[in-house]
């Protein structure tokens, strides 16, 4: 049987495709086993969902009940209630009860959901109507948030609940964090994971003393993967599939991606297919061209100048010498541009100043936009 490409990007990186993160994996597994709440913070495409899925696999094998809800898919409280009910049914009630008993756990909800069953697999979907009083929906949400802890305690099972893209919680309802915190502080034996990709918002939610979730969770921030470890991973995957890399190729690849999880997997995938790093990078830039063109079109003139400067020289963009070298406008204009680029996760701050964080955007700017 011919070898298949061992690298994955876009989908979850599990099993052999999962790269390093051993320290984070061990820490998360220990924290959640001990009922410790964790705020997991990382930009998009840093692999936090893959990490959480890997941790969940280990916890389930240990007998822990693990459920997750993606708040990006629940723009209203009604949809959040429906997703919570489904997660409780599928991941908490199903391992504990027979089929006919599972729906009984929802019998005391203030609002009764409409339940539809998928004929292909028998899985239910829960829908809550928008025609209700606000207090009835809040009471229903409160009860749903209480159920995992109650069900776990009744059967002497540990429980972990994962809320992905948690920074969306205030967009659903500004009062929702207060409701959730009021319920969760009474659940010391349930581990809650608050995973988010917008670092500034997540930091504010858990470190601002005016926020309901202030100091309610251990904050864990994912960084890029150590390029040395990632290079070893890349070399091993190539060797295992009968395509050993030449000396220094993996190091050159990691010099381009700087340990970015998604970007490294994407470039390694192209390299495995094409066999030449320059051709692989060119292929990746072609595939990313539409995305980067939109980024460029949406950027202001000052933001474009900053991106061009950082592509040529990462550093302290507000300094007079730097601005003079790269013909940048006044420091106040550069600051506004940088703040927006950081908010858009295109640029990040480092100990040496600022650098472009989006994978391959630096190479695209150098090749196309300069």
C-alpha positions as a LaTeX table, in Angstrom:
\begin{tabular}{lrrr}
\hline
Residue & $x$ (\AA) & $y$ (\AA) & $z$ (\AA) \\
\hline
Unk1 & 0.00 & 0.00 & 0.00 \\
Unk2 & 1.46 & 3.42 & $-0.94$ \\
Unk3 & 2.32 & 5.75 & 1.91 \\
Unk4 & $-0.14$ & 8.54 & 2.68 \\
Unk5 & 0.73 & 12.09 & 3.62 \\
Unk6 & 1.35 & 12.08 & 7.41 \\
Unk7 & 0.64 & 15.77 & 7.95 \\
Unk8 & $-2.75$ & 17.32 & 8.70 \\
Unk9 & $-4.03$ & 20.89 & 8.67 \\
Unk10 & $-7.54$ & 22.25 & 8.74 \\
Unk11 & $-8.94$ & 19.23 & 10.58 \\
Unk12 & $-8.12$ & 18.21 & 14.15 \\
Unk13 & $-4.61$ & 16.84 & 14.62 \\
Unk14 & $-5.08$ & 13.59 & 16.53 \\
Unk15 & $-3.12$ & 10.38 & 17.09 \\
Unk16 & 0.09 & 10.41 & 14.99 \\
Unk17 & $-0.63$ & 13.90 & 13.66 \\
Unk18 & $-0.68$ & 15.36 & 17.18 \\
Unk19 & 2.57 & 17.25 & 17.73 \\
Unk20 & 4.42 & 17.67 & 21.05 \\
Unk21 & 2.33 & 19.64 & 23.60 \\
Unk22 & 3.26 & 16.90 & 26.07 \\
Unk23 & 3.68 & 19.34 & 28.97 \\
Unk24 & 0.38 & 21.08 & 28.23 \\
Unk25 & $-1.34$ & 17.71 & 27.77 \\
Unk26 & $-0.10$ & 16.44 & 31.12 \\
Unk27 & $-0.95$ & 19.69 & 32.92 \\
Unk28 & $-4.48$ & 19.86 & 31.51 \\
Unk29 & $-5.16$ & 16.21 & 32.24 \\
Unk30 & $-4.02$ & 16.65 & 35.84 \\
Unk31 & $-5.96$ & 19.88 & 36.33 \\
Unk32 & $-9.22$ & 18.49 & 34.98 \\
Unk33 & $-8.85$ & 15.23 & 36.90 \\
Unk34 & $-8.55$ & 17.33 & 40.06 \\
Unk35 & $-11.59$ & 19.47 & 39.24 \\
Unk36 & $-9.51$ & 22.57 & 38.50 \\
Unk37 & $-11.09$ & 25.17 & 36.23 \\
Unk38 & $-8.85$ & 26.24 & 33.32 \\
Unk39 & $-9.00$ & 29.17 & 30.92 \\
Unk40 & $-7.17$ & 27.98 & 27.81 \\
Unk41 & $-6.09$ & 30.88 & 25.63 \\
Unk42 & $-4.50$ & 30.69 & 22.18 \\
Unk43 & $-4.93$ & 32.35 & 18.79 \\
Unk44 & $-6.82$ & 30.54 & 16.07 \\
Unk45 & $-4.97$ & 27.64 & 14.44 \\
Unk46 & $-2.67$ & 27.08 & 17.42 \\
Unk47 & $-4.15$ & 23.62 & 18.02 \\
Unk48 & $-6.09$ & 24.22 & 21.22 \\
Unk49 & $-9.10$ & 22.22 & 19.99 \\
Unk50 & $-6.83$ & 19.30 & 19.06 \\
Unk51 & $-5.21$ & 19.54 & 22.50 \\
Unk52 & $-8.59$ & 19.55 & 24.25 \\
Unk53 & $-9.82$ & 16.61 & 22.18 \\
Unk54 & $-6.68$ & 14.66 & 23.06 \\
Unk55 & $-7.16$ & 15.45 & 26.76 \\
Unk56 & $-10.83$ & 14.47 & 26.53 \\
Unk57 & $-9.89$ & 11.09 & 25.04 \\
Unk58 & $-7.60$ & 10.43 & 27.98 \\
Unk59 & $-10.16$ & 11.57 & 30.56 \\
Unk60 & $-12.96$ & 9.47 & 29.07 \\
Unk61 & $-10.63$ & 6.45 & 29.19 \\
Unk62 & $-10.21$ & 7.24 & 32.92 \\
Unk63 & $-13.98$ & 7.24 & 33.43 \\
Unk64 & $-14.50$ & 11.02 & 33.45 \\
Unk65 & $-17.66$ & 12.35 & 31.82 \\
Unk66 & $-16.64$ & 15.04 & 29.32 \\
Unk67 & $-19.01$ & 17.33 & 27.42 \\
Unk68 & $-18.29$ & 20.34 & 25.25 \\
Unk69 & $-20.24$ & 23.28 & 23.84 \\
Unk70 & $-18.95$ & 25.64 & 21.15 \\
Unk71 & $-20.23$ & 29.12 & 21.94 \\
Unk72 & $-19.42$ & 30.26 & 18.41 \\
Unk73 & $-22.36$ & 28.09 & 17.32 \\
Unk74 & $-24.76$ & 29.45 & 19.96 \\
Unk75 & $-25.43$ & 33.12 & 19.14 \\
Unk76 & $-28.57$ & 33.23 & 21.31 \\
Unk77 & $-29.48$ & 31.90 & 24.74 \\
Unk78 & $-32.08$ & 29.64 & 23.12 \\
Unk79 & $-29.42$ & 28.02 & 20.93 \\
Unk80 & $-27.08$ & 27.77 & 23.91 \\
Unk81 & $-29.79$ & 25.96 & 25.87 \\
Unk82 & $-30.30$ & 23.55 & 22.97 \\
Unk83 & $-26.58$ & 22.80 & 22.62 \\
Unk84 & $-26.23$ & 22.35 & 26.38 \\
Unk85 & $-29.14$ & 19.92 & 26.45 \\
Unk86 & $-27.66$ & 17.89 & 23.60 \\
Unk87 & $-24.19$ & 17.81 & 25.19 \\
Unk88 & $-25.69$ & 16.68 & 28.50 \\
Unk89 & $-27.75$ & 14.00 & 26.77 \\
Unk90 & $-24.98$ & 12.67 & 24.54 \\
Unk91 & $-21.94$ & 12.94 & 26.81 \\
Unk92 & $-23.24$ & 12.89 & 30.38 \\
Unk93 & $-26.56$ & 11.04 & 30.45 \\
Unk94 & $-25.79$ & 8.46 & 27.74 \\
Unk95 & $-22.90$ & 6.78 & 29.63 \\
Unk96 & $-25.04$ & 6.72 & 32.80 \\
Unk97 & $-28.56$ & 5.73 & 31.73 \\
Unk98 & $-30.41$ & 3.44 & 29.38 \\
Unk99 & $-32.00$ & 5.01 & 26.30 \\
Unk100 & $-35.48$ & 5.40 & 27.79 \\
Unk101 & $-34.14$ & 7.03 & 30.94 \\
Unk102 & $-31.94$ & 9.70 & 29.36 \\
Unk103 & $-34.64$ & 12.22 & 28.52 \\
Unk104 & $-35.99$ & 12.09 & 32.07 \\
Unk105 & $-33.07$ & 14.19 & 33.27 \\
Unk106 & $-34.73$ & 17.17 & 31.54 \\
Unk107 & $-38.16$ & 16.64 & 33.10 \\
Unk108 & $-37.92$ & 19.56 & 35.55 \\
Unk109 & $-36.79$ & 22.24 & 33.08 \\
Unk110 & $-38.89$ & 25.41 & 33.24 \\
Unk111 & $-39.14$ & 25.38 & 29.43 \\
Unk112 & $-39.81$ & 22.13 & 27.58 \\
Unk113 & $-37.64$ & 21.70 & 24.49 \\
Unk114 & $-38.86$ & 20.37 & 21.17 \\
Unk115 & $-36.95$ & 17.14 & 20.50 \\
Unk116 & $-36.30$ & 15.78 & 17.04 \\
Unk117 & $-34.50$ & 12.51 & 16.34 \\
Unk118 & $-32.09$ & 11.93 & 13.48 \\
Unk119 & $-33.38$ & 8.73 & 11.81 \\
Unk120 & $-29.90$ & 7.78 & 10.60 \\
Unk121 & $-28.30$ & 7.46 & 14.05 \\
Unk122 & $-31.09$ & 8.05 & 16.57 \\
Unk123 & $-29.40$ & 11.13 & 18.06 \\
Unk124 & $-31.74$ & 13.81 & 19.41 \\
Unk125 & $-31.65$ & 17.56 & 18.80 \\
Unk126 & $-33.10$ & 19.96 & 21.37 \\
Unk127 & $-34.75$ & 23.23 & 20.34 \\
Unk128 & $-36.10$ & 25.97 & 22.60 \\
Unk129 & $-38.67$ & 28.36 & 21.19 \\
Unk130 & $-38.00$ & 32.10 & 21.23 \\
Unk131 & $-41.56$ & 32.76 & 22.46 \\
Unk132 & $-41.02$ & 32.76 & 26.20 \\
Unk133 & $-40.37$ & 35.04 & 29.12 \\
Unk134 & $-36.75$ & 35.96 & 29.79 \\
Unk135 & $-36.91$ & 34.70 & 33.37 \\
Unk136 & $-38.16$ & 31.30 & 32.19 \\
Unk137 & $-35.25$ & 30.93 & 29.77 \\
Unk138 & $-32.75$ & 32.03 & 32.44 \\
Unk139 & $-34.20$ & 29.48 & 34.86 \\
Unk140 & $-33.94$ & 26.80 & 32.18 \\
Unk141 & $-30.33$ & 27.69 & 31.43 \\
Unk142 & $-29.51$ & 27.69 & 35.13 \\
Unk143 & $-30.96$ & 24.21 & 35.51 \\
Unk144 & $-29.06$ & 22.92 & 32.48 \\
Unk145 & $-25.82$ & 24.31 & 33.90 \\
Unk146 & $-26.54$ & 22.53 & 37.18 \\
Unk147 & $-27.33$ & 19.13 & 35.67 \\
Unk148 & $-23.80$ & 17.85 & 34.84 \\
Unk149 & $-22.64$ & 18.29 & 38.42 \\
Unk150 & $-25.80$ & 16.68 & 39.78 \\
Unk151 & $-25.68$ & 13.68 & 37.46 \\
Unk152 & $-22.00$ & 13.10 & 38.11 \\
Unk153 & $-22.46$ & 13.28 & 41.89 \\
Unk154 & $-25.40$ & 10.86 & 41.83 \\
Unk155 & $-23.30$ & 8.24 & 40.03 \\
Unk156 & $-19.98$ & 9.14 & 41.70 \\
Unk157 & $-18.41$ & 10.15 & 38.39 \\
Unk158 & $-16.08$ & 13.06 & 37.76 \\
Unk159 & $-17.25$ & 15.61 & 35.18 \\
Unk160 & $-15.49$ & 18.08 & 32.89 \\
Unk161 & $-17.30$ & 20.64 & 30.75 \\
Unk162 & $-15.54$ & 22.43 & 27.88 \\
Unk163 & $-16.81$ & 25.77 & 26.58 \\
Unk164 & $-15.06$ & 26.55 & 23.29 \\
Unk165 & $-14.70$ & 30.15 & 22.04 \\
Unk166 & $-15.76$ & 31.29 & 25.48 \\
Unk167 & $-15.11$ & 34.96 & 24.71 \\
Unk168 & $-18.43$ & 34.91 & 22.83 \\
Unk169 & $-20.29$ & 34.58 & 26.14 \\
Unk170 & $-20.88$ & 38.33 & 26.47 \\
Unk171 & $-22.16$ & 38.54 & 22.88 \\
Unk172 & $-24.84$ & 35.97 & 23.68 \\
Unk173 & $-26.01$ & 37.97 & 26.69 \\
Unk174 & $-24.06$ & 40.48 & 28.83 \\
Unk175 & $-25.66$ & 38.97 & 31.95 \\
Unk176 & $-24.75$ & 35.38 & 31.07 \\
Unk177 & $-21.28$ & 35.38 & 32.72 \\
Unk178 & $-22.84$ & 36.31 & 36.06 \\
Unk179 & $-25.39$ & 33.51 & 35.78 \\
Unk180 & $-22.78$ & 30.93 & 34.81 \\
Unk181 & $-20.37$ & 31.99 & 37.54 \\
Unk182 & $-23.10$ & 31.84 & 40.18 \\
Unk183 & $-23.84$ & 28.23 & 39.20 \\
Unk184 & $-20.25$ & 27.07 & 38.70 \\
Unk185 & $-18.92$ & 28.36 & 42.01 \\
Unk186 & $-21.17$ & 25.78 & 43.66 \\
Unk187 & $-19.54$ & 22.97 & 41.62 \\
Unk188 & $-16.06$ & 22.44 & 43.13 \\
Unk189 & $-15.93$ & 18.86 & 41.85 \\
Unk190 & $-16.66$ & 19.76 & 38.23 \\
Unk191 & $-13.80$ & 20.96 & 36.01 \\
Unk192 & $-14.76$ & 23.76 & 33.63 \\
Unk193 & $-12.58$ & 24.59 & 30.64 \\
Unk194 & $-13.02$ & 28.02 & 29.07 \\
Unk195 & $-11.25$ & 27.93 & 25.73 \\
Unk196 & $-10.87$ & 31.11 & 23.70 \\
Unk197 & $-8.98$ & 32.49 & 20.73 \\
Unk198 & $-9.21$ & 36.24 & 21.38 \\
Unk199 & $-6.46$ & 36.74 & 23.90 \\
Unk200 & $-7.26$ & 40.27 & 25.04 \\
Unk201 & $-10.90$ & 39.45 & 25.68 \\
Unk202 & $-10.09$ & 36.18 & 27.45 \\
Unk203 & $-7.51$ & 37.87 & 29.66 \\
Unk204 & $-10.02$ & 40.53 & 30.59 \\
Unk205 & $-12.70$ & 37.96 & 31.46 \\
Unk206 & $-10.41$ & 36.14 & 33.90 \\
Unk207 & $-8.01$ & 38.81 & 35.19 \\
Unk208 & $-10.17$ & 41.95 & 35.46 \\
Unk209 & $-11.49$ & 42.21 & 39.02 \\
Unk210 & $-14.73$ & 43.73 & 37.70 \\
Unk211 & $-15.59$ & 40.58 & 35.72 \\
Unk212 & $-17.67$ & 37.73 & 37.22 \\
Unk213 & $-15.05$ & 35.12 & 36.25 \\
Unk214 & $-12.18$ & 37.07 & 37.86 \\
Unk215 & $-9.61$ & 34.60 & 39.24 \\
Unk216 & $-12.06$ & 31.72 & 38.85 \\
Unk217 & $-9.76$ & 29.60 & 36.66 \\
Unk218 & $-6.12$ & 28.83 & 36.06 \\
Unk219 & $-5.08$ & 30.71 & 32.91 \\
Unk220 & $-3.06$ & 28.62 & 30.44 \\
Unk221 & $-1.78$ & 30.31 & 27.29 \\
Unk222 & $-0.60$ & 28.17 & 24.39 \\
Unk223 & 2.50 & 29.38 & 22.58 \\
Unk224 & 3.96 & 28.15 & 19.33 \\
Unk225 & 5.64 & 24.75 & 19.45 \\
Unk226 & 9.40 & 24.72 & 20.04 \\
Unk227 & 10.91 & 24.69 & 16.51 \\
Unk228 & 13.55 & 22.15 & 17.59 \\
Unk229 & 10.86 & 19.71 & 18.76 \\
Unk230 & 8.70 & 20.42 & 15.73 \\
Unk231 & 11.62 & 19.85 & 13.35 \\
Unk232 & 12.23 & 16.46 & 14.94 \\
Unk233 & 8.53 & 15.61 & 14.49 \\
Unk234 & 8.66 & 16.61 & 10.81 \\
Unk235 & 11.81 & 14.56 & 10.18 \\
Unk236 & 10.28 & 11.51 & 11.90 \\
Unk237 & 7.11 & 11.67 & 9.81 \\
Unk238 & 9.09 & 11.89 & 6.59 \\
Unk239 & 11.38 & 9.01 & 7.60 \\
Unk240 & 8.44 & 6.81 & 8.66 \\
Unk241 & 6.83 & 7.24 & 5.23 \\
Unk242 & 10.04 & 6.43 & 3.34 \\
Unk243 & 10.89 & 9.99 & 2.34 \\
Unk244 & 13.77 & 11.08 & 4.60 \\
Unk245 & 14.61 & 14.78 & 4.45 \\
Unk246 & 18.01 & 16.11 & 3.53 \\
Unk247 & 20.19 & 17.86 & 6.11 \\
Unk248 & 18.76 & 21.14 & 7.35 \\
Unk249 & 15.49 & 20.99 & 5.40 \\
Unk250 & 13.29 & 20.66 & 8.48 \\
Unk251 & 15.18 & 23.49 & 10.19 \\
Unk252 & 14.63 & 25.71 & 7.12 \\
Unk253 & 10.94 & 24.84 & 7.13 \\
Unk254 & 10.65 & 25.78 & 10.81 \\
Unk255 & 12.54 & 29.01 & 10.20 \\
Unk256 & 9.68 & 29.96 & 7.89 \\
Unk257 & 6.78 & 28.87 & 10.12 \\
Unk258 & 8.49 & 29.68 & 13.45 \\
Unk259 & 6.74 & 26.77 & 15.15 \\
Unk260 & 3.21 & 27.81 & 14.24 \\
Unk261 & 1.19 & 24.55 & 14.55 \\
Unk262 & $-1.16$ & 24.99 & 11.59 \\
Unk263 & 1.40 & 26.66 & 9.36 \\
Unk264 & 4.03 & 24.00 & 9.98 \\
Unk265 & 1.63 & 21.17 & 9.20 \\
Unk266 & 0.46 & 22.98 & 6.04 \\
Unk267 & 3.97 & 23.59 & 4.70 \\
Unk268 & 5.15 & 20.09 & 5.67 \\
Unk269 & 2.14 & 18.64 & 3.85 \\
Unk270 & 3.09 & 20.52 & 0.67 \\
Unk271 & 6.75 & 19.53 & 1.06 \\
Unk272 & 5.81 & 15.85 & 1.39 \\
Unk273 & 3.77 & 16.12 & $-1.81$ \\
Unk274 & 6.27 & 18.14 & $-3.89$ \\
Unk275 & 9.64 & 17.14 & $-2.46$ \\
Unk276 & 11.13 & 20.64 & $-2.66$ \\
Unk277 & 10.79 & 23.31 & 0.05 \\
Unk278 & 10.82 & 26.30 & $-2.30$ \\
Unk279 & 8.14 & 24.71 & $-4.48$ \\
Unk280 & 6.15 & 23.82 & $-1.35$ \\
Unk281 & 6.23 & 27.39 & $-0.05$ \\
Unk282 & 5.19 & 28.71 & $-3.45$ \\
Unk283 & 2.28 & 26.26 & $-3.48$ \\
Unk284 & 1.15 & 27.32 & 0.00 \\
Unk285 & 1.33 & 31.01 & $-0.90$ \\
Unk286 & $-0.83$ & 30.35 & $-3.97$ \\
Unk287 & $-3.41$ & 28.58 & $-1.82$ \\
Unk288 & $-3.38$ & 31.42 & 0.73 \\
Unk289 & $-3.45$ & 34.19 & $-1.88$ \\
Unk290 & $-7.21$ & 34.76 & $-1.83$ \\
Unk291 & $-7.23$ & 35.03 & 1.98 \\
Unk292 & $-4.26$ & 37.38 & 2.13 \\
Unk293 & $-5.63$ & 39.51 & $-0.71$ \\
Unk294 & $-8.79$ & 40.09 & 1.33 \\
Unk295 & $-6.68$ & 40.95 & 4.37 \\
Unk296 & $-4.70$ & 43.43 & 2.29 \\
Unk297 & $-7.79$ & 44.99 & 0.73 \\
Unk298 & $-9.38$ & 45.47 & 4.17 \\
Unk299 & $-6.24$ & 47.03 & 5.68 \\
Unk300 & $-5.84$ & 50.79 & 5.95 \\
Unk301 & $-2.87$ & 52.54 & 4.36 \\
Unk302 & $-1.11$ & 52.75 & 7.73 \\
Unk303 & $-1.75$ & 49.06 & 8.42 \\
Unk304 & $-0.29$ & 48.12 & 5.03 \\
Unk305 & 2.82 & 50.20 & 5.73 \\
Unk306 & 3.25 & 48.50 & 9.10 \\
Unk307 & 2.84 & 45.04 & 7.57 \\
Unk308 & 5.42 & 45.85 & 4.91 \\
Unk309 & 7.83 & 47.12 & 7.56 \\
Unk310 & 7.36 & 44.09 & 9.82 \\
Unk311 & 7.75 & 41.71 & 6.88 \\
Unk312 & 11.13 & 43.25 & 6.21 \\
Unk313 & 12.16 & 43.73 & 9.84 \\
Unk314 & 10.28 & 42.61 & 12.97 \\
Unk315 & 10.95 & 45.06 & 15.77 \\
Unk316 & 9.96 & 48.13 & 17.76 \\
Unk317 & 7.73 & 49.88 & 15.27 \\
Unk318 & 7.10 & 52.98 & 17.40 \\
Unk319 & 10.75 & 53.99 & 17.61 \\
Unk320 & 11.90 & 56.96 & 15.59 \\
Unk321 & 14.80 & 55.13 & 13.92 \\
Unk322 & 12.55 & 52.21 & 12.90 \\
Unk323 & 9.88 & 54.51 & 11.47 \\
Unk324 & 12.52 & 56.46 & 9.59 \\
Unk325 & 14.04 & 53.30 & 8.09 \\
Unk326 & 10.68 & 52.10 & 6.85 \\
Unk327 & 9.10 & 55.46 & 6.01 \\
Unk328 & 6.29 & 55.02 & 8.54 \\
Unk329 & 3.93 & 57.82 & 9.62 \\
Unk330 & 3.73 & 59.41 & 13.08 \\
Unk331 & 3.98 & 57.16 & 16.13 \\
Unk332 & 0.32 & 57.77 & 17.05 \\
Unk333 & $-0.81$ & 56.64 & 13.59 \\
Unk334 & 1.42 & 53.57 & 13.76 \\
Unk335 & 0.07 & 52.74 & 17.23 \\
Unk336 & $-3.54$ & 52.77 & 16.01 \\
Unk337 & $-2.60$ & 50.58 & 13.06 \\
Unk338 & $-0.71$ & 48.11 & 15.23 \\
Unk339 & $-3.55$ & 47.89 & 17.77 \\
Unk340 & $-5.99$ & 46.89 & 15.02 \\
Unk341 & $-3.55$ & 44.41 & 13.48 \\
Unk342 & $-3.05$ & 42.81 & 16.90 \\
Unk343 & $-6.82$ & 42.69 & 17.47 \\
Unk344 & $-7.18$ & 40.97 & 14.08 \\
Unk345 & $-4.47$ & 38.46 & 15.13 \\
Unk346 & $-2.28$ & 39.40 & 12.18 \\
Unk347 & 0.50 & 40.85 & 14.35 \\
Unk348 & 1.68 & 39.93 & 17.84 \\
Unk349 & 3.89 & 41.52 & 20.45 \\
Unk350 & 7.17 & 39.86 & 21.39 \\
Unk351 & 10.02 & 40.71 & 23.73 \\
Unk352 & 11.74 & 42.33 & 20.75 \\
Unk353 & 8.77 & 44.44 & 19.64 \\
Unk354 & 6.24 & 43.22 & 17.09 \\
Unk355 & 6.15 & 40.61 & 14.35 \\
Unk356 & 3.65 & 39.23 & 11.85 \\
Unk357 & 1.91 & 36.26 & 13.47 \\
Unk358 & $-0.34$ & 34.97 & 10.66 \\
Unk359 & 1.43 & 32.04 & 8.99 \\
Unk360 & 2.93 & 32.89 & 5.60 \\
Unk361 & 1.62 & 36.46 & 5.58 \\
Unk362 & 5.21 & 37.72 & 5.93 \\
Unk363 & 6.31 & 35.74 & 2.85 \\
Unk364 & 3.21 & 36.85 & 0.94 \\
Unk365 & 3.82 & 40.52 & 1.73 \\
Unk366 & 7.47 & 40.24 & 0.69 \\
Unk367 & 6.57 & 38.43 & $-2.53$ \\
Unk368 & 3.41 & 40.23 & $-3.59$ \\
Unk369 & 2.78 & 43.44 & $-1.66$ \\
Unk370 & 6.17 & 45.16 & $-1.71$ \\
\hline
\end{tabular}
